[in-house]
């Protein structure tokens, strides 16, 4: 039976792993081990918490490796597994030639973009930020360069304009698992996989920091709305309310051409205009209104706009920074 080593760390990678775990017998492969990032200190007491991928694998009795580096000691441990193929999704590290050489059939990587567009670690937020009309879920061969591998399978995804990074990553995890299962089924049957070279100019994405989520109220409203979706749930979009952080978790944009927004066109950007019970909280932005649906004050739980306004009667008229 085909043996694989699965490498991944965050929740979307865990979603893919769960599907692969259930499909092992059907598709003729075995997950011989899992490679994930080391546990991270979280919470008030800085307890060491395993990644979602590592936690699920441990629960299912799959051998788990969480090295700081893919050094010789790690390679020796992995080699004992006898895995023929490396399958990766959001592991967070580039695999070197010595590590890839452990796998006779090489490796495949799930990357949620229309490659070669948006190589790197944040392709999903990039597609949302740029308000693209489509993206893709791609399975590629693992290469030494970042996301430079040839394409093994790809599903083009039409974007409606209401996706968040959370929802799009969840879809990519499920769709990607199906693509990977199809490829593994072929390999287990002795078929040779066909790969296609990437075509077009490559673009790259980088790490998103907390400060990237700071709202600039002078930006176009469409840009702010897209940023809120792209940075949900992390790092989140935020502004300052009386010097304290206020997270805007979901919102829609109403252009000035709409009658409900036109009457506010002379107001200052960032001003809280109104509470419209059937819609949301209106905040003035360049070119129209940001209609806020859910938000969160520092140290408080996420709230719908209606619940928020029940305890914030003085919020209307406030100038946000």
PDB file of C-alpha atoms in Angstrom:
ATOM      1  CA  UNK A   1       0.000   0.000   0.000  1.00  0.00           C
ATOM      2  CA  UNK A   2       1.162   3.513  -0.789  1.00  0.00           C
ATOM      3  CA  UNK A   3       2.524   5.211   2.333  1.00  0.00           C
ATOM      4  CA  UNK A   4       2.503   8.991   2.704  1.00  0.00           C
ATOM      5  CA  UNK A   5       3.876  11.523   5.162  1.00  0.00           C
ATOM      6  CA  UNK A   6       1.466  14.419   5.632  1.00  0.00           C
ATOM      7  CA  UNK A   7       2.925  17.834   6.481  1.00  0.00           C
ATOM      8  CA  UNK A   8       0.690  20.657   7.718  1.00  0.00           C
ATOM      9  CA  UNK A   9      -0.099  22.787  10.738  1.00  0.00           C
ATOM     10  CA  UNK A  10      -3.180  25.103  10.893  1.00  0.00           C
ATOM     11  CA  UNK A  11      -6.899  24.337  10.957  1.00  0.00           C
ATOM     12  CA  UNK A  12      -7.440  24.223   7.165  1.00  0.00           C
ATOM     13  CA  UNK A  13      -4.590  21.701   6.855  1.00  0.00           C
ATOM     14  CA  UNK A  14      -6.269  19.670   9.594  1.00  0.00           C
ATOM     15  CA  UNK A  15      -9.558  19.711   7.665  1.00  0.00           C
ATOM     16  CA  UNK A  16      -7.740  18.229   4.673  1.00  0.00           C
ATOM     17  CA  UNK A  17      -6.018  15.638   6.863  1.00  0.00           C
ATOM     18  CA  UNK A  18      -9.352  14.522   8.326  1.00  0.00           C
ATOM     19  CA  UNK A  19     -10.726  13.816   4.852  1.00  0.00           C
ATOM     20  CA  UNK A  20      -7.569  11.984   3.804  1.00  0.00           C
ATOM     21  CA  UNK A  21      -7.722   9.921   6.987  1.00  0.00           C
ATOM     22  CA  UNK A  22     -11.272   8.793   6.182  1.00  0.00           C
ATOM     23  CA  UNK A  23     -10.395   8.027   2.535  1.00  0.00           C
ATOM     24  CA  UNK A  24      -7.291   5.885   3.143  1.00  0.00           C
ATOM     25  CA  UNK A  25      -8.823   2.489   2.430  1.00  0.00           C
ATOM     26  CA  UNK A  26     -10.995   3.714  -0.429  1.00  0.00           C
ATOM     27  CA  UNK A  27      -8.095   5.395  -2.230  1.00  0.00           C
ATOM     28  CA  UNK A  28      -5.440   2.809  -1.418  1.00  0.00           C
ATOM     29  CA  UNK A  29      -2.981   4.705   0.764  1.00  0.00           C
ATOM     30  CA  UNK A  30      -1.859   4.905   4.372  1.00  0.00           C
ATOM     31  CA  UNK A  31      -0.887   7.972   6.378  1.00  0.00           C
ATOM     32  CA  UNK A  32       2.350   6.667   7.873  1.00  0.00           C
ATOM     33  CA  UNK A  33       3.104   9.838   9.827  1.00  0.00           C
ATOM     34  CA  UNK A  34       2.450  13.529  10.233  1.00  0.00           C
ATOM     35  CA  UNK A  35       4.908  16.419  10.229  1.00  0.00           C
ATOM     36  CA  UNK A  36       3.806  19.639  11.916  1.00  0.00           C
ATOM     37  CA  UNK A  37       5.096  22.752  13.648  1.00  0.00           C
ATOM     38  CA  UNK A  38       6.140  22.492  17.314  1.00  0.00           C
ATOM     39  CA  UNK A  39       3.561  23.306  20.021  1.00  0.00           C
ATOM     40  CA  UNK A  40       3.132  27.045  20.608  1.00  0.00           C
ATOM     41  CA  UNK A  41       2.693  28.890  23.918  1.00  0.00           C
ATOM     42  CA  UNK A  42      -0.842  30.286  24.099  1.00  0.00           C
ATOM     43  CA  UNK A  43      -3.219  31.792  26.614  1.00  0.00           C
ATOM     44  CA  UNK A  44      -2.639  33.542  29.896  1.00  0.00           C
ATOM     45  CA  UNK A  45      -0.580  30.702  31.305  1.00  0.00           C
ATOM     46  CA  UNK A  46       1.438  30.202  28.082  1.00  0.00           C
ATOM     47  CA  UNK A  47       0.528  26.537  27.883  1.00  0.00           C
ATOM     48  CA  UNK A  48       2.125  24.654  24.993  1.00  0.00           C
ATOM     49  CA  UNK A  49      -0.655  23.864  22.523  1.00  0.00           C
ATOM     50  CA  UNK A  50      -0.117  21.474  19.591  1.00  0.00           C
ATOM     51  CA  UNK A  51      -1.144  22.508  16.104  1.00  0.00           C
ATOM     52  CA  UNK A  52      -4.585  21.288  14.948  1.00  0.00           C
ATOM     53  CA  UNK A  53      -2.875  18.832  12.585  1.00  0.00           C
ATOM     54  CA  UNK A  54      -0.667  17.400  15.352  1.00  0.00           C
ATOM     55  CA  UNK A  55      -3.578  17.166  17.785  1.00  0.00           C
ATOM     56  CA  UNK A  56      -5.773  15.251  15.327  1.00  0.00           C
ATOM     57  CA  UNK A  57      -2.964  12.886  14.333  1.00  0.00           C
ATOM     58  CA  UNK A  58      -2.178  12.110  17.979  1.00  0.00           C
ATOM     59  CA  UNK A  59      -5.853  11.424  18.635  1.00  0.00           C
ATOM     60  CA  UNK A  60      -5.915   8.919  15.759  1.00  0.00           C
ATOM     61  CA  UNK A  61      -2.670   7.226  16.746  1.00  0.00           C
ATOM     62  CA  UNK A  62      -0.667   8.508  13.777  1.00  0.00           C
ATOM     63  CA  UNK A  63       3.045   9.092  14.522  1.00  0.00           C
ATOM     64  CA  UNK A  64       3.675  12.839  14.871  1.00  0.00           C
ATOM     65  CA  UNK A  65       6.923  14.728  14.295  1.00  0.00           C
ATOM     66  CA  UNK A  66       7.236  18.360  15.383  1.00  0.00           C
ATOM     67  CA  UNK A  67      10.895  19.321  14.857  1.00  0.00           C
ATOM     68  CA  UNK A  68      12.204  22.865  15.001  1.00  0.00           C
ATOM     69  CA  UNK A  69      14.303  22.101  11.931  1.00  0.00           C
ATOM     70  CA  UNK A  70      14.314  19.406   9.265  1.00  0.00           C
ATOM     71  CA  UNK A  71      17.799  18.341  10.274  1.00  0.00           C
ATOM     72  CA  UNK A  72      19.561  14.970  10.086  1.00  0.00           C
ATOM     73  CA  UNK A  73      17.908  13.725  13.296  1.00  0.00           C
ATOM     74  CA  UNK A  74      14.474  14.515  11.879  1.00  0.00           C
ATOM     75  CA  UNK A  75      15.322  12.906   8.546  1.00  0.00           C
ATOM     76  CA  UNK A  76      16.391   9.711  10.291  1.00  0.00           C
ATOM     77  CA  UNK A  77      13.081   9.526  12.175  1.00  0.00           C
ATOM     78  CA  UNK A  78      11.062  10.127   9.027  1.00  0.00           C
ATOM     79  CA  UNK A  79      13.058   7.639   6.956  1.00  0.00           C
ATOM     80  CA  UNK A  80      12.086   4.808   9.306  1.00  0.00           C
ATOM     81  CA  UNK A  81       8.429   5.292   8.325  1.00  0.00           C
ATOM     82  CA  UNK A  82       9.103   4.117   4.785  1.00  0.00           C
ATOM     83  CA  UNK A  83       6.807   6.736   3.257  1.00  0.00           C
ATOM     84  CA  UNK A  84       7.063   6.913  -0.521  1.00  0.00           C
ATOM     85  CA  UNK A  85       5.356  10.296  -0.944  1.00  0.00           C
ATOM     86  CA  UNK A  86       5.235  13.610   0.902  1.00  0.00           C
ATOM     87  CA  UNK A  87       1.892  15.443   0.893  1.00  0.00           C
ATOM     88  CA  UNK A  88       1.939  19.025   2.150  1.00  0.00           C
ATOM     89  CA  UNK A  89      -0.555  21.784   2.896  1.00  0.00           C
ATOM     90  CA  UNK A  90       0.359  24.896   4.911  1.00  0.00           C
ATOM     91  CA  UNK A  91       3.251  23.302   6.768  1.00  0.00           C
ATOM     92  CA  UNK A  92       5.090  26.616   6.863  1.00  0.00           C
ATOM     93  CA  UNK A  93       8.594  25.574   5.834  1.00  0.00           C
ATOM     94  CA  UNK A  94      10.396  24.937   2.543  1.00  0.00           C
ATOM     95  CA  UNK A  95      11.636  21.380   2.122  1.00  0.00           C
ATOM     96  CA  UNK A  96      15.319  21.010   1.272  1.00  0.00           C
ATOM     97  CA  UNK A  97      16.796  18.524  -1.211  1.00  0.00           C
ATOM     98  CA  UNK A  98      17.969  16.094   1.493  1.00  0.00           C
ATOM     99  CA  UNK A  99      14.484  15.892   2.989  1.00  0.00           C
ATOM    100  CA  UNK A 100      12.718  15.497  -0.361  1.00  0.00           C
ATOM    101  CA  UNK A 101      15.176  12.753  -1.308  1.00  0.00           C
ATOM    102  CA  UNK A 102      13.588  10.562   1.403  1.00  0.00           C
ATOM    103  CA  UNK A 103      10.511  10.035  -0.790  1.00  0.00           C
ATOM    104  CA  UNK A 104      10.901   7.857  -3.918  1.00  0.00           C
ATOM    105  CA  UNK A 105       7.726   9.300  -5.459  1.00  0.00           C
ATOM    106  CA  UNK A 106       8.586  12.892  -4.526  1.00  0.00           C
ATOM    107  CA  UNK A 107       5.987  15.200  -3.045  1.00  0.00           C
ATOM    108  CA  UNK A 108       2.806  17.125  -3.762  1.00  0.00           C
ATOM    109  CA  UNK A 109       1.625  20.385  -2.261  1.00  0.00           C
ATOM    110  CA  UNK A 110      -1.847  21.879  -1.953  1.00  0.00           C
ATOM    111  CA  UNK A 111      -1.793  25.603  -2.742  1.00  0.00           C
ATOM    112  CA  UNK A 112      -5.038  27.632  -2.861  1.00  0.00           C
ATOM    113  CA  UNK A 113      -4.323  29.983  -5.765  1.00  0.00           C
ATOM    114  CA  UNK A 114      -4.364  30.175  -9.539  1.00  0.00           C
ATOM    115  CA  UNK A 115      -0.656  29.476  -9.841  1.00  0.00           C
ATOM    116  CA  UNK A 116       1.712  31.038 -10.721  1.00  0.00           C
ATOM    117  CA  UNK A 117      -0.351  33.870  -9.234  1.00  0.00           C
ATOM    118  CA  UNK A 118       0.076  34.351  -5.492  1.00  0.00           C
ATOM    119  CA  UNK A 119       2.881  32.027  -4.612  1.00  0.00           C
ATOM    120  CA  UNK A 120       3.832  32.182  -0.939  1.00  0.00           C
ATOM    121  CA  UNK A 121       2.114  31.921   2.414  1.00  0.00           C
ATOM    122  CA  UNK A 122      -1.022  34.095   2.060  1.00  0.00           C
ATOM    123  CA  UNK A 123      -2.629  33.429  -1.341  1.00  0.00           C
ATOM    124  CA  UNK A 124      -6.222  33.424  -0.092  1.00  0.00           C
ATOM    125  CA  UNK A 125      -6.142  36.897   1.544  1.00  0.00           C
ATOM    126  CA  UNK A 126      -4.363  38.207  -1.561  1.00  0.00           C
ATOM    127  CA  UNK A 127      -7.154  37.083  -3.895  1.00  0.00           C
ATOM    128  CA  UNK A 128      -9.780  38.691  -1.647  1.00  0.00           C
ATOM    129  CA  UNK A 129      -7.818  41.918  -1.148  1.00  0.00           C
ATOM    130  CA  UNK A 130      -7.421  42.327  -4.895  1.00  0.00           C
ATOM    131  CA  UNK A 131     -11.123  41.559  -5.416  1.00  0.00           C
ATOM    132  CA  UNK A 132     -10.308  38.914  -7.996  1.00  0.00           C
ATOM    133  CA  UNK A 133     -13.152  37.343  -9.935  1.00  0.00           C
ATOM    134  CA  UNK A 134     -11.634  33.883  -9.623  1.00  0.00           C
ATOM    135  CA  UNK A 135      -8.964  31.881  -7.860  1.00  0.00           C
ATOM    136  CA  UNK A 136      -8.112  28.182  -7.763  1.00  0.00           C
ATOM    137  CA  UNK A 137      -7.304  25.179  -5.625  1.00  0.00           C
ATOM    138  CA  UNK A 138      -4.096  23.698  -6.999  1.00  0.00           C
ATOM    139  CA  UNK A 139      -2.124  20.536  -6.272  1.00  0.00           C
ATOM    140  CA  UNK A 140       1.436  20.856  -7.516  1.00  0.00           C
ATOM    141  CA  UNK A 141       4.648  18.864  -7.333  1.00  0.00           C
ATOM    142  CA  UNK A 142       6.954  19.884  -4.508  1.00  0.00           C
ATOM    143  CA  UNK A 143       9.939  21.820  -5.845  1.00  0.00           C
ATOM    144  CA  UNK A 144      12.935  23.402  -4.145  1.00  0.00           C
ATOM    145  CA  UNK A 145      11.677  26.918  -4.996  1.00  0.00           C
ATOM    146  CA  UNK A 146       8.619  28.338  -3.250  1.00  0.00           C
ATOM    147  CA  UNK A 147       5.485  27.016  -5.004  1.00  0.00           C
ATOM    148  CA  UNK A 148       7.385  26.546  -8.261  1.00  0.00           C
ATOM    149  CA  UNK A 149       6.296  22.949  -8.821  1.00  0.00           C
ATOM    150  CA  UNK A 150       4.347  21.734 -11.837  1.00  0.00           C
ATOM    151  CA  UNK A 151       0.554  21.486 -11.648  1.00  0.00           C
ATOM    152  CA  UNK A 152      -0.900  18.013 -11.017  1.00  0.00           C
ATOM    153  CA  UNK A 153      -4.549  19.005 -10.553  1.00  0.00           C
ATOM    154  CA  UNK A 154      -6.477  22.260 -10.336  1.00  0.00           C
ATOM    155  CA  UNK A 155     -10.012  23.466  -9.706  1.00  0.00           C
ATOM    156  CA  UNK A 156     -10.830  27.023 -10.743  1.00  0.00           C
ATOM    157  CA  UNK A 157     -13.078  28.761  -8.186  1.00  0.00           C
ATOM    158  CA  UNK A 158     -15.351  31.645  -9.154  1.00  0.00           C
ATOM    159  CA  UNK A 159     -15.476  34.321  -6.446  1.00  0.00           C
ATOM    160  CA  UNK A 160     -18.765  36.017  -5.568  1.00  0.00           C
ATOM    161  CA  UNK A 161     -17.259  38.878  -3.578  1.00  0.00           C
ATOM    162  CA  UNK A 162     -18.558  37.828  -0.166  1.00  0.00           C
ATOM    163  CA  UNK A 163     -15.846  35.288   0.723  1.00  0.00           C
ATOM    164  CA  UNK A 164     -13.724  35.617   3.832  1.00  0.00           C
ATOM    165  CA  UNK A 165     -10.317  34.035   4.236  1.00  0.00           C
ATOM    166  CA  UNK A 166     -11.906  31.604   6.661  1.00  0.00           C
ATOM    167  CA  UNK A 167     -14.647  30.476   4.278  1.00  0.00           C
ATOM    168  CA  UNK A 168     -12.377  30.311   1.227  1.00  0.00           C
ATOM    169  CA  UNK A 169      -9.708  28.343   3.088  1.00  0.00           C
ATOM    170  CA  UNK A 170     -12.354  25.928   4.372  1.00  0.00           C
ATOM    171  CA  UNK A 171     -13.543  25.348   0.813  1.00  0.00           C
ATOM    172  CA  UNK A 172      -9.966  24.969  -0.435  1.00  0.00           C
ATOM    173  CA  UNK A 173      -9.228  22.384   2.260  1.00  0.00           C
ATOM    174  CA  UNK A 174     -12.208  20.250   1.250  1.00  0.00           C
ATOM    175  CA  UNK A 175     -11.725  20.642  -2.502  1.00  0.00           C
ATOM    176  CA  UNK A 176      -7.980  20.105  -2.204  1.00  0.00           C
ATOM    177  CA  UNK A 177      -8.496  16.898  -0.248  1.00  0.00           C
ATOM    178  CA  UNK A 178     -10.674  15.548  -3.061  1.00  0.00           C
ATOM    179  CA  UNK A 179      -8.012  16.435  -5.649  1.00  0.00           C
ATOM    180  CA  UNK A 180      -5.271  14.806  -3.565  1.00  0.00           C
ATOM    181  CA  UNK A 181      -7.353  11.655  -3.020  1.00  0.00           C
ATOM    182  CA  UNK A 182      -7.857  11.344  -6.771  1.00  0.00           C
ATOM    183  CA  UNK A 183      -4.130  11.607  -7.379  1.00  0.00           C
ATOM    184  CA  UNK A 184      -3.252   9.133  -4.623  1.00  0.00           C
ATOM    185  CA  UNK A 185      -5.782   6.658  -6.002  1.00  0.00           C
ATOM    186  CA  UNK A 186      -4.013   6.800  -9.354  1.00  0.00           C
ATOM    187  CA  UNK A 187      -0.607   6.341  -7.760  1.00  0.00           C
ATOM    188  CA  UNK A 188      -1.773   3.382  -5.693  1.00  0.00           C
ATOM    189  CA  UNK A 189      -3.082   1.780  -8.897  1.00  0.00           C
ATOM    190  CA  UNK A 190       0.351   2.119 -10.464  1.00  0.00           C
ATOM    191  CA  UNK A 191      -0.513   5.013 -12.774  1.00  0.00           C
ATOM    192  CA  UNK A 192       1.988   7.737 -13.567  1.00  0.00           C
ATOM    193  CA  UNK A 193       0.804  11.257 -12.792  1.00  0.00           C
ATOM    194  CA  UNK A 194       0.837  13.908 -15.504  1.00  0.00           C
ATOM    195  CA  UNK A 195       2.083  17.363 -14.512  1.00  0.00           C
ATOM    196  CA  UNK A 196       1.847  20.649 -16.387  1.00  0.00           C
ATOM    197  CA  UNK A 197       4.328  23.486 -16.046  1.00  0.00           C
ATOM    198  CA  UNK A 198       3.021  26.760 -14.618  1.00  0.00           C
ATOM    199  CA  UNK A 199       2.387  29.406 -17.258  1.00  0.00           C
ATOM    200  CA  UNK A 200       2.433  33.185 -16.902  1.00  0.00           C
ATOM    201  CA  UNK A 201       4.115  35.725 -14.680  1.00  0.00           C
ATOM    202  CA  UNK A 202       4.542  34.739 -11.059  1.00  0.00           C
ATOM    203  CA  UNK A 203       3.494  36.953  -8.160  1.00  0.00           C
ATOM    204  CA  UNK A 204       4.253  36.467  -4.475  1.00  0.00           C
ATOM    205  CA  UNK A 205       2.544  36.986  -1.134  1.00  0.00           C
ATOM    206  CA  UNK A 206       4.094  37.612   2.258  1.00  0.00           C
ATOM    207  CA  UNK A 207       3.347  37.334   5.960  1.00  0.00           C
ATOM    208  CA  UNK A 208       0.394  39.386   7.199  1.00  0.00           C
ATOM    209  CA  UNK A 209       1.004  41.322  10.401  1.00  0.00           C
ATOM    210  CA  UNK A 210      -1.421  42.698  12.955  1.00  0.00           C
ATOM    211  CA  UNK A 211      -0.710  46.276  11.860  1.00  0.00           C
ATOM    212  CA  UNK A 212      -1.794  45.404   8.329  1.00  0.00           C
ATOM    213  CA  UNK A 213      -5.337  45.155   9.656  1.00  0.00           C
ATOM    214  CA  UNK A 214      -5.443  48.766  10.867  1.00  0.00           C
ATOM    215  CA  UNK A 215      -8.242  50.515   8.975  1.00  0.00           C
ATOM    216  CA  UNK A 216      -7.365  53.695   7.118  1.00  0.00           C
ATOM    217  CA  UNK A 217     -10.688  55.486   6.881  1.00  0.00           C
ATOM    218  CA  UNK A 218      -9.423  57.540   3.936  1.00  0.00           C
ATOM    219  CA  UNK A 219      -9.140  54.447   1.746  1.00  0.00           C
ATOM    220  CA  UNK A 220     -11.917  53.641  -0.699  1.00  0.00           C
ATOM    221  CA  UNK A 221     -14.837  51.868   0.914  1.00  0.00           C
ATOM    222  CA  UNK A 222     -14.493  48.877  -1.408  1.00  0.00           C
ATOM    223  CA  UNK A 223     -10.894  48.451  -0.266  1.00  0.00           C
ATOM    224  CA  UNK A 224     -11.837  48.554   3.425  1.00  0.00           C
ATOM    225  CA  UNK A 225     -14.648  46.047   2.917  1.00  0.00           C
ATOM    226  CA  UNK A 226     -12.336  43.664   1.066  1.00  0.00           C
ATOM    227  CA  UNK A 227      -9.690  44.018   3.762  1.00  0.00           C
ATOM    228  CA  UNK A 228     -12.217  43.072   6.455  1.00  0.00           C
ATOM    229  CA  UNK A 229     -13.034  39.862   4.569  1.00  0.00           C
ATOM    230  CA  UNK A 230      -9.407  39.096   3.730  1.00  0.00           C
ATOM    231  CA  UNK A 231      -8.213  39.457   7.312  1.00  0.00           C
ATOM    232  CA  UNK A 232     -11.038  37.496   8.954  1.00  0.00           C
ATOM    233  CA  UNK A 233     -10.541  35.877  11.373  1.00  0.00           C
ATOM    234  CA  UNK A 234      -6.838  36.722  11.692  1.00  0.00           C
ATOM    235  CA  UNK A 235      -5.185  39.153  12.105  1.00  0.00           C
ATOM    236  CA  UNK A 236      -8.518  40.970  11.905  1.00  0.00           C
ATOM    237  CA  UNK A 237      -9.378  44.509  10.848  1.00  0.00           C
ATOM    238  CA  UNK A 238      -9.429  47.132  13.551  1.00  0.00           C
ATOM    239  CA  UNK A 239      -9.561  50.836  14.294  1.00  0.00           C
ATOM    240  CA  UNK A 240      -9.373  52.984  17.411  1.00  0.00           C
ATOM    241  CA  UNK A 241     -12.393  54.059  19.431  1.00  0.00           C
ATOM    242  CA  UNK A 242     -11.350  56.541  22.118  1.00  0.00           C
ATOM    243  CA  UNK A 243      -7.765  55.193  21.807  1.00  0.00           C
ATOM    244  CA  UNK A 244      -8.929  51.563  22.354  1.00  0.00           C
ATOM    245  CA  UNK A 245      -8.924  48.885  19.631  1.00  0.00           C
ATOM    246  CA  UNK A 246     -12.252  48.066  18.012  1.00  0.00           C
ATOM    247  CA  UNK A 247     -12.382  45.107  15.627  1.00  0.00           C
ATOM    248  CA  UNK A 248     -14.694  45.242  12.624  1.00  0.00           C
ATOM    249  CA  UNK A 249     -15.478  41.599  11.856  1.00  0.00           C
ATOM    250  CA  UNK A 250     -17.977  41.783   9.011  1.00  0.00           C
ATOM    251  CA  UNK A 251     -19.436  44.574   6.913  1.00  0.00           C
ATOM    252  CA  UNK A 252     -20.778  45.477   3.491  1.00  0.00           C
ATOM    253  CA  UNK A 253     -20.119  48.533   1.344  1.00  0.00           C
ATOM    254  CA  UNK A 254     -22.901  50.872   0.195  1.00  0.00           C
ATOM    255  CA  UNK A 255     -21.768  53.244  -2.599  1.00  0.00           C
ATOM    256  CA  UNK A 256     -22.765  56.898  -2.724  1.00  0.00           C
ATOM    257  CA  UNK A 257     -24.953  56.135  -5.724  1.00  0.00           C
ATOM    258  CA  UNK A 258     -27.315  54.404  -3.316  1.00  0.00           C
ATOM    259  CA  UNK A 259     -29.899  56.722  -1.826  1.00  0.00           C
ATOM    260  CA  UNK A 260     -29.190  55.545   1.715  1.00  0.00           C
ATOM    261  CA  UNK A 261     -25.549  56.659   1.397  1.00  0.00           C
ATOM    262  CA  UNK A 262     -25.865  59.804  -0.696  1.00  0.00           C
ATOM    263  CA  UNK A 263     -27.232  61.950   2.131  1.00  0.00           C
ATOM    264  CA  UNK A 264     -24.077  61.371   4.186  1.00  0.00           C
ATOM    265  CA  UNK A 265     -21.545  62.273   1.520  1.00  0.00           C
ATOM    266  CA  UNK A 266     -20.328  65.444   3.291  1.00  0.00           C
ATOM    267  CA  UNK A 267     -19.596  63.679   6.597  1.00  0.00           C
ATOM    268  CA  UNK A 268     -16.034  62.925   7.701  1.00  0.00           C
ATOM    269  CA  UNK A 269     -14.627  59.504   6.893  1.00  0.00           C
ATOM    270  CA  UNK A 270     -14.588  57.273   9.973  1.00  0.00           C
ATOM    271  CA  UNK A 271     -17.613  58.932  11.574  1.00  0.00           C
ATOM    272  CA  UNK A 272     -20.300  56.626  13.001  1.00  0.00           C
ATOM    273  CA  UNK A 273     -23.435  57.858  11.267  1.00  0.00           C
ATOM    274  CA  UNK A 274     -26.438  55.793  12.226  1.00  0.00           C
ATOM    275  CA  UNK A 275     -27.851  52.568  13.558  1.00  0.00           C
ATOM    276  CA  UNK A 276     -30.168  51.050  10.964  1.00  0.00           C
ATOM    277  CA  UNK A 277     -31.912  48.205  12.740  1.00  0.00           C
ATOM    278  CA  UNK A 278     -32.583  46.125   9.612  1.00  0.00           C
ATOM    279  CA  UNK A 279     -29.088  46.573   8.149  1.00  0.00           C
ATOM    280  CA  UNK A 280     -26.256  47.490  10.484  1.00  0.00           C
ATOM    281  CA  UNK A 281     -24.180  50.370  11.833  1.00  0.00           C
ATOM    282  CA  UNK A 282     -23.344  53.000   9.207  1.00  0.00           C
ATOM    283  CA  UNK A 283     -19.789  54.380   9.165  1.00  0.00           C
ATOM    284  CA  UNK A 284     -18.721  56.982   6.600  1.00  0.00           C
ATOM    285  CA  UNK A 285     -15.996  55.873   4.192  1.00  0.00           C
ATOM    286  CA  UNK A 286     -14.623  57.301   0.988  1.00  0.00           C
ATOM    287  CA  UNK A 287     -17.174  56.780  -1.764  1.00  0.00           C
ATOM    288  CA  UNK A 288     -20.020  55.679   0.460  1.00  0.00           C
ATOM    289  CA  UNK A 289     -20.858  53.888   3.695  1.00  0.00           C
ATOM    290  CA  UNK A 290     -19.485  50.869   5.497  1.00  0.00           C
ATOM    291  CA  UNK A 291     -22.442  48.939   6.909  1.00  0.00           C
ATOM    292  CA  UNK A 292     -21.022  47.032   9.889  1.00  0.00           C
ATOM    293  CA  UNK A 293     -22.653  43.711  10.774  1.00  0.00           C
ATOM    294  CA  UNK A 294     -20.479  42.451  13.643  1.00  0.00           C
ATOM    295  CA  UNK A 295     -17.727  43.931  15.779  1.00  0.00           C
ATOM    296  CA  UNK A 296     -15.731  43.412  18.948  1.00  0.00           C
ATOM    297  CA  UNK A 297     -14.320  45.692  21.617  1.00  0.00           C
ATOM    298  CA  UNK A 298     -11.046  44.861  23.336  1.00  0.00           C
ATOM    299  CA  UNK A 299     -11.508  42.153  25.964  1.00  0.00           C
ATOM    300  CA  UNK A 300     -15.112  41.514  24.902  1.00  0.00           C
ATOM    301  CA  UNK A 301     -16.820  38.828  22.844  1.00  0.00           C
ATOM    302  CA  UNK A 302     -17.758  39.184  19.194  1.00  0.00           C
ATOM    303  CA  UNK A 303     -21.172  40.817  18.922  1.00  0.00           C
ATOM    304  CA  UNK A 304     -23.802  41.432  16.269  1.00  0.00           C
ATOM    305  CA  UNK A 305     -24.411  45.089  15.534  1.00  0.00           C
ATOM    306  CA  UNK A 306     -27.766  44.934  17.345  1.00  0.00           C
ATOM    307  CA  UNK A 307     -26.295  43.485  20.540  1.00  0.00           C
ATOM    308  CA  UNK A 308     -23.405  45.932  20.359  1.00  0.00           C
ATOM    309  CA  UNK A 309     -25.730  48.925  20.140  1.00  0.00           C
ATOM    310  CA  UNK A 310     -27.740  47.728  23.150  1.00  0.00           C
ATOM    311  CA  UNK A 311     -24.728  48.585  25.290  1.00  0.00           C
ATOM    312  CA  UNK A 312     -23.299  51.468  23.271  1.00  0.00           C
ATOM    313  CA  UNK A 313     -25.960  54.128  22.964  1.00  0.00           C
ATOM    314  CA  UNK A 314     -23.295  56.852  22.712  1.00  0.00           C
ATOM    315  CA  UNK A 315     -21.577  55.166  19.741  1.00  0.00           C
ATOM    316  CA  UNK A 316     -23.486  57.133  17.092  1.00  0.00           C
ATOM    317  CA  UNK A 317     -21.628  60.322  16.199  1.00  0.00           C
ATOM    318  CA  UNK A 318     -18.276  59.029  17.375  1.00  0.00           C
ATOM    319  CA  UNK A 319     -15.207  59.646  15.200  1.00  0.00           C
ATOM    320  CA  UNK A 320     -13.123  56.506  14.765  1.00  0.00           C
ATOM    321  CA  UNK A 321      -9.374  56.610  14.141  1.00  0.00           C
TER     322      UNK A 321
END
